[in-house]
Amino acid sequence: MSEGTGRYNFLEVEEKWRKVWETDKSFEPSADRSLPKYYVLEMFPYPSGRIHMGHVRNYTLGDVVARYRRARGFNVLHPMGWDSFGLPAENAAIENKVHPAKWTRENIAAMKAQLMTLGLSLDWSREISTCEPDYYKHEQKMFTDFMRAGLAYRKESWVNWDPVENTVLANEQVIDGRGWRSGALVEKRKLSQWFLKITAFADELLEAIESLERWPDKVRTMQTNWINRSEGAHVDFSLVGRDDSLRVFTTRPDTLYGASFCALAANHPLIAEQAENNPDLAEFVSECNRLGTSEEVIEKAEKKGFDTGLKVAHPLDPSWELPVYAANFVLMEYGTGAVFGCPAHDQRDLEFARKYGLPVTPVVLPKGEDPQAFDIVNEAYVGDGTIFNSGFLDGLGVDEAKSKVIARLGELGTGEGTVTYRLRDWGVSRQRYWGCPVPVIHCADCGAVPVPDADLPVALPDDVDFDQPGNPLDRHPTWKHTTCPNCGKDAVRETDTFDTFFESSWYFARFCDANNPDEAFSRDAVDYWLPVDQYVGGIEHAVLHLLYSRFFVRALSQCGYMNLDEPFDGLFTQGMVCHETYRSEDGKWLSPVDIDRRGADSAFLLGTDKPVKIGRSEKMSKSRKNVVDPENIVQTYGADTARLFMLSDSPPDRDLEWTESGVEGAWRFLNKVWRQVQDAIGAGLPDRNTPLPASFSGPADALRRAAHKALDGATGDLERFHFNRAVARIRELSNAIGEFSPSDDSDRWAYREAVEHLVQLLGPMTPHLAEELWRALSNDTLVARSTWPVADPGLVVDDMVTLAVQVNGKMRAKVEVERDASEENARSAALSHENVQRAMEGKEPRKIIVVPNRIVNIVV
Ligand SMILES: Nc1ncnc2c1ncn2[C@@H]1O[C@H](COP(=O)(O)OP(=O)(O)OP(=O)(O)O)[C@@H](O)[C@H]1O
């Protein structure tokens, strides 16, 4: 290592190259549609204020792909934007009296500046922000097209209502049955809401999962489970003493003989009817409604029921009567809002039956059990077996019994086979200000009328106040008052806004033609760029965002916007960057920068003796405040160090506990590479175009092999998202270079080749340093525009092979020889090994058999 070559001034260098890329427009794709394209996209961020190390990881991973694909000759689209509608802006408005638009735009400016310092190869000319009318006006047009196509509709539905804030809450905003901010007991309320008909594509969305070969299996499974197609039956239980019947849905009609009660959702019409004259039942219904609508909460809550006193007759045996309960665990939104309980074979039903003293009759006998002795105690039996205690079904397997019972129900007119999905239509209405206004006008005569194209966008008014609870759009003195586009009479605007998942369901398409003022995107642009070739983002979006986007390309294709099967061809879900969490005594989240850690489990508020509660490590997120801002690292060590550190530490799909301890190692490595290249230049490298020398010295040949192997291996690693392994290979190459000292021209030729490979391999990972060194090697091009080198296959295969040496049939040694070495050479290598000589005990070989590249067999 030579001294006196100066120091690597990363701050200056990094800024310099970012400017060069900008002027060169290095990352704006070509308009030439004949080029092969590659669209790399990372999930765009919510502008919460600052970026953290989680974002650094996400966006660096995507950037490596983008830079690598560019070098492989693709026309790469790699855009960035902001998912900028949403609640935090409104909360900031309420808490800090700052307008959501101002808060959002300032955050965007700050985060953009931060992302810029990371040297990401983004095409900023396509930047979008979803809260701006030039974005959402296209979304409003889409919605009106969906309305016309029957893909958007309005219906009454149940929502979580906060009676203090007078507003609807999202499921996540209901904590233990209370509003997250007001603390008020949440109620269920019926409101008219807009829905998108995602269920129209339920089967298609399910079947196409199979075609998503470049998606992680776990995400495909999560989507399958979310859609959850189940085959089962509708069964009608006639109401005793009345003329009508109760329809239930079941996936287990084979267990009908094990029925012991029927349970109805608290909001089932029959319960509502009964509650009119039964105040206790009415109170039970209110109690259920206070649970909110989240499936998770319902799943966790204690199972409770209320005996309505009604009875139903068994559909296979009218003389058998069962009681009817209202129950807090049955959802009106699933199936028919009514189930029959079979306690022996369903855990929830078993708990319910035990609580209310209802019979438990097993009807499925596990293999090898004695029907007389088989009993259900605390655990329901949900496995396979033979049907028993079930009349005409006895002796059948579960599947056979299902078909047979469905056939019998059909004959009796008390039921039929059916398919249901868990997937519900997507409710998109939110009673919020900071969202895209639903472009609809309500007219007393004409009903809900879509806003005509010429009147779009319906822009959010700026002059709103957040002093009172509820939706400021609704309170605005003039905004909602308008006239009907159909008949011209006075009418009012819809004051709901869209769920913010609406914006993120099509942003990937907007990036294809981001500055188109007239339409969301041109057909030509999406035909060329979509689908996204590589999408990178967190597993937390495995279900909703990805499913909504998959729905959108189908709905948009139906409305003539595009013709596409799936939005994302390849998906990579990066592991989360995690950090421990801190809370003050009064439960407020605290940031790591405010913590004074004094030992393994004690922490205090910085500069005080106030103890702080240390929580478990969780995904780094603004909402938990457990974030580490990259600024410090970037300032101290440079963006390349931050990038390299993120890439080298662990496999990209694995969660990673944030620690700064490896940062310095990454920084030292980059300094070493910098010095190595200076040393190489100092050694007097030949011009780039100097022809390949006819022969190389042994060390030069070894260096060439190291360089080509590193290139070949790292290329494969980059293709497979094994970025940490690619980094390890780059380090190996750097070691090999470090051991080399050239003595003639052909050595210097090999030296240059190895150093250039090193620099080009670093290109996608530490782009600033790579540019600097590339230029220092007297290249007048940019690494960002250079072509990925190709490994010479002859230098990649190992030229040495290991031969096993046997003496009288026993393995005695292993020797290295050149591949395809002559018999003569193999024989003498084997005979000269000391273990072999010992085993031969000084005797002469009688016979030596050589299997080329594999074995030398010596018989003495
Ligand atoms: N801690 C993390 N580790 C890895 N990736 C993350 C982390 N936090 C966010 N991301 C990723 O960044 C992308 C943009 O996400 P977004 O900004 O919406 O994140 P977020 O979870 O809302 O963060 P925050 O809560 O801090 O605002 C997503 O792909 C997300 O998975």
Tab-separated table of C-alpha atoms in Angstrom, residues 144-283:
chain	number	residue	atom	x	y	z
A	144	THR	CA	-66.311	7.649	-13.056
A	145	ASP	CA	-65.385	5.127	-15.745
A	146	PHE	CA	-65.608	2.379	-13.153
A	147	MET	CA	-69.069	3.654	-12.191
A	148	ARG	CA	-70.219	3.470	-15.793
A	149	ALA	CA	-68.769	-0.019	-16.123
A	150	GLY	CA	-70.540	-1.223	-12.972
A	151	LEU	CA	-67.222	-1.652	-11.164
A	152	ALA	CA	-67.985	1.074	-8.613
A	153	TYR	CA	-71.238	1.248	-6.673
A	154	ARG	CA	-72.744	2.611	-3.511
A	155	LYS	CA	-74.335	0.664	-0.726
A	156	GLU	CA	-75.004	0.877	2.963
A	157	SER	CA	-72.417	-0.769	5.074
A	158	TRP	CA	-71.207	-1.040	8.616
A	159	VAL	CA	-68.353	1.140	9.746
A	160	ASN	CA	-66.494	1.874	12.983
A	161	TRP	CA	-67.919	5.115	14.292
A	162	ASP	CA	-66.236	7.296	16.869
A	163	PRO	CA	-69.098	9.110	18.630
A	164	VAL	CA	-66.808	11.768	20.086
A	165	GLU	CA	-64.866	12.662	16.964
A	166	ASN	CA	-67.954	12.096	14.838
A	167	THR	CA	-66.005	10.212	12.300
A	168	VAL	CA	-65.462	6.826	10.785
A	169	LEU	CA	-62.361	4.992	11.948
A	170	ALA	CA	-60.265	2.520	10.060
A	171	ASN	CA	-59.971	-0.874	11.752
A	172	GLU	CA	-56.414	-0.052	12.763
A	173	GLN	CA	-57.666	3.025	14.559
A	174	VAL	CA	-59.836	0.994	16.881
A	175	ILE	CA	-57.787	-0.152	19.839
A	176	ASP	CA	-59.456	-2.454	22.341
A	177	GLY	CA	-62.823	-1.283	21.126
A	178	ARG	CA	-62.014	2.402	21.587
A	179	GLY	CA	-61.150	5.251	19.252
A	180	TRP	CA	-57.394	5.615	19.128
A	181	ARG	CA	-57.521	9.324	19.858
A	182	SER	CA	-60.750	10.052	21.664
A	183	GLY	CA	-60.691	6.872	23.727
A	184	ALA	CA	-64.458	6.715	23.190
A	185	LEU	CA	-66.196	3.356	22.854
A	186	VAL	CA	-66.498	2.756	19.148
A	187	GLU	CA	-69.874	1.912	17.652
A	188	LYS	CA	-70.861	0.197	14.469
A	189	ARG	CA	-72.892	2.408	12.195
A	190	LYS	CA	-74.504	1.971	8.866
A	191	LEU	CA	-73.392	4.514	6.252
A	192	SER	CA	-73.698	4.797	2.517
A	193	GLN	CA	-70.285	4.057	1.104
A	194	TRP	CA	-68.638	3.627	-2.258
A	195	PHE	CA	-67.277	0.225	-3.174
A	196	LEU	CA	-65.074	-1.108	-5.927
A	197	LYS	CA	-66.134	-4.458	-7.235
A	198	ILE	CA	-62.993	-6.443	-6.647
A	199	THR	CA	-65.093	-9.582	-6.103
A	200	ALA	CA	-66.000	-9.523	-9.801
A	201	PHE	CA	-62.438	-10.739	-10.368
A	202	ALA	CA	-62.185	-13.065	-7.352
A	203	ASP	CA	-61.676	-16.211	-9.390
A	204	GLU	CA	-59.298	-14.567	-11.827
A	205	LEU	CA	-57.228	-12.980	-9.069
A	206	LEU	CA	-56.971	-16.352	-7.417
A	207	GLU	CA	-56.165	-18.399	-10.491
A	208	ALA	CA	-53.557	-15.987	-11.804
A	209	ILE	CA	-51.532	-16.261	-8.597
A	210	GLU	CA	-50.081	-19.363	-10.121
A	211	SER	CA	-48.630	-17.370	-13.004
A	212	LEU	CA	-46.684	-15.080	-10.626
A	213	GLU	CA	-43.583	-17.213	-10.743
A	214	ARG	CA	-41.206	-14.466	-9.710
A	215	TRP	CA	-43.122	-13.660	-6.522
A	216	PRO	CA	-42.162	-15.053	-3.117
A	217	ASP	CA	-44.206	-18.096	-2.181
A	218	LYS	CA	-45.238	-16.566	1.099
A	219	VAL	CA	-46.861	-13.613	-0.658
A	220	ARG	CA	-48.682	-15.905	-3.056
A	221	THR	CA	-49.968	-17.917	-0.120
A	222	MET	CA	-51.086	-14.791	1.714
A	223	GLN	CA	-53.032	-13.637	-1.331
A	224	THR	CA	-54.604	-17.054	-1.775
A	225	ASN	CA	-55.674	-17.075	1.851
A	226	TRP	CA	-56.980	-13.560	1.668
A	227	ILE	CA	-59.225	-14.342	-1.277
A	228	ASN	CA	-60.018	-17.639	0.423
A	229	ARG	CA	-62.300	-19.461	-1.937
A	230	SER	CA	-64.289	-22.054	-0.116
A	231	GLU	CA	-66.629	-24.603	-1.499
A	232	GLY	CA	-69.525	-25.416	0.715
A	233	ALA	CA	-73.277	-25.255	0.868
A	234	HIS	CA	-76.160	-22.980	1.603
A	235	VAL	CA	-78.454	-24.787	3.986
A	236	ASP	CA	-81.956	-23.646	4.906
A	237	PHE	CA	-83.168	-24.276	8.451
A	238	SER	CA	-86.915	-23.594	8.639
A	239	LEU	CA	-87.988	-21.398	11.541
A	240	VAL	CA	-90.305	-23.289	13.868
A	241	GLY	CA	-93.768	-21.741	14.018
A	242	ARG	CA	-93.048	-19.355	11.158
A	243	ASP	CA	-93.328	-19.475	7.453
A	244	ASP	CA	-89.769	-18.612	6.595
A	245	SER	CA	-86.368	-20.137	7.000
A	246	LEU	CA	-82.855	-19.236	8.009
A	247	ARG	CA	-80.131	-19.628	5.381
A	248	VAL	CA	-76.667	-20.521	6.654
A	249	PHE	CA	-73.400	-21.014	4.822
A	250	THR	CA	-71.132	-23.891	5.729
A	251	THR	CA	-67.954	-25.451	4.381
A	252	ARG	CA	-68.736	-28.616	6.367
A	253	PRO	CA	-72.163	-29.865	5.288
A	254	ASP	CA	-70.816	-33.344	6.056
A	255	THR	CA	-71.110	-32.532	9.767
A	256	LEU	CA	-74.774	-31.506	9.671
A	257	TYR	CA	-75.737	-34.363	11.984
A	258	GLY	CA	-73.420	-32.878	14.590
A	259	ALA	CA	-75.325	-29.560	14.602
A	260	SER	CA	-76.388	-28.306	17.984
A	261	PHE	CA	-77.355	-24.648	17.448
A	262	CYS	CA	-77.520	-21.851	14.891
A	263	ALA	CA	-75.647	-18.596	15.463
A	264	LEU	CA	-76.417	-15.292	13.776
A	265	ALA	CA	-74.462	-12.072	13.391
A	266	ALA	CA	-75.699	-9.354	15.720
A	267	ASN	CA	-76.665	-7.340	12.647
A	268	HIS	CA	-78.585	-10.147	10.990
A	269	PRO	CA	-82.071	-8.915	10.007
A	270	LEU	CA	-83.699	-11.646	12.095
A	271	ILE	CA	-81.861	-10.461	15.191
A	272	ALA	CA	-82.777	-6.853	14.494
A	273	GLU	CA	-86.428	-7.949	14.280
A	274	GLN	CA	-86.237	-9.896	17.555
A	275	ALA	CA	-84.406	-7.092	19.332
A	276	GLU	CA	-87.293	-4.702	18.734
A	277	ASN	CA	-89.260	-6.358	21.525
A	278	ASN	CA	-86.373	-7.627	23.559
A	279	PRO	CA	-84.315	-4.942	25.321
A	280	ASP	CA	-81.787	-7.464	26.625
A	281	LEU	CA	-81.129	-8.684	23.118
A	282	ALA	CA	-80.928	-5.065	21.930
A	283	GLU	CA	-78.308	-4.423	24.599
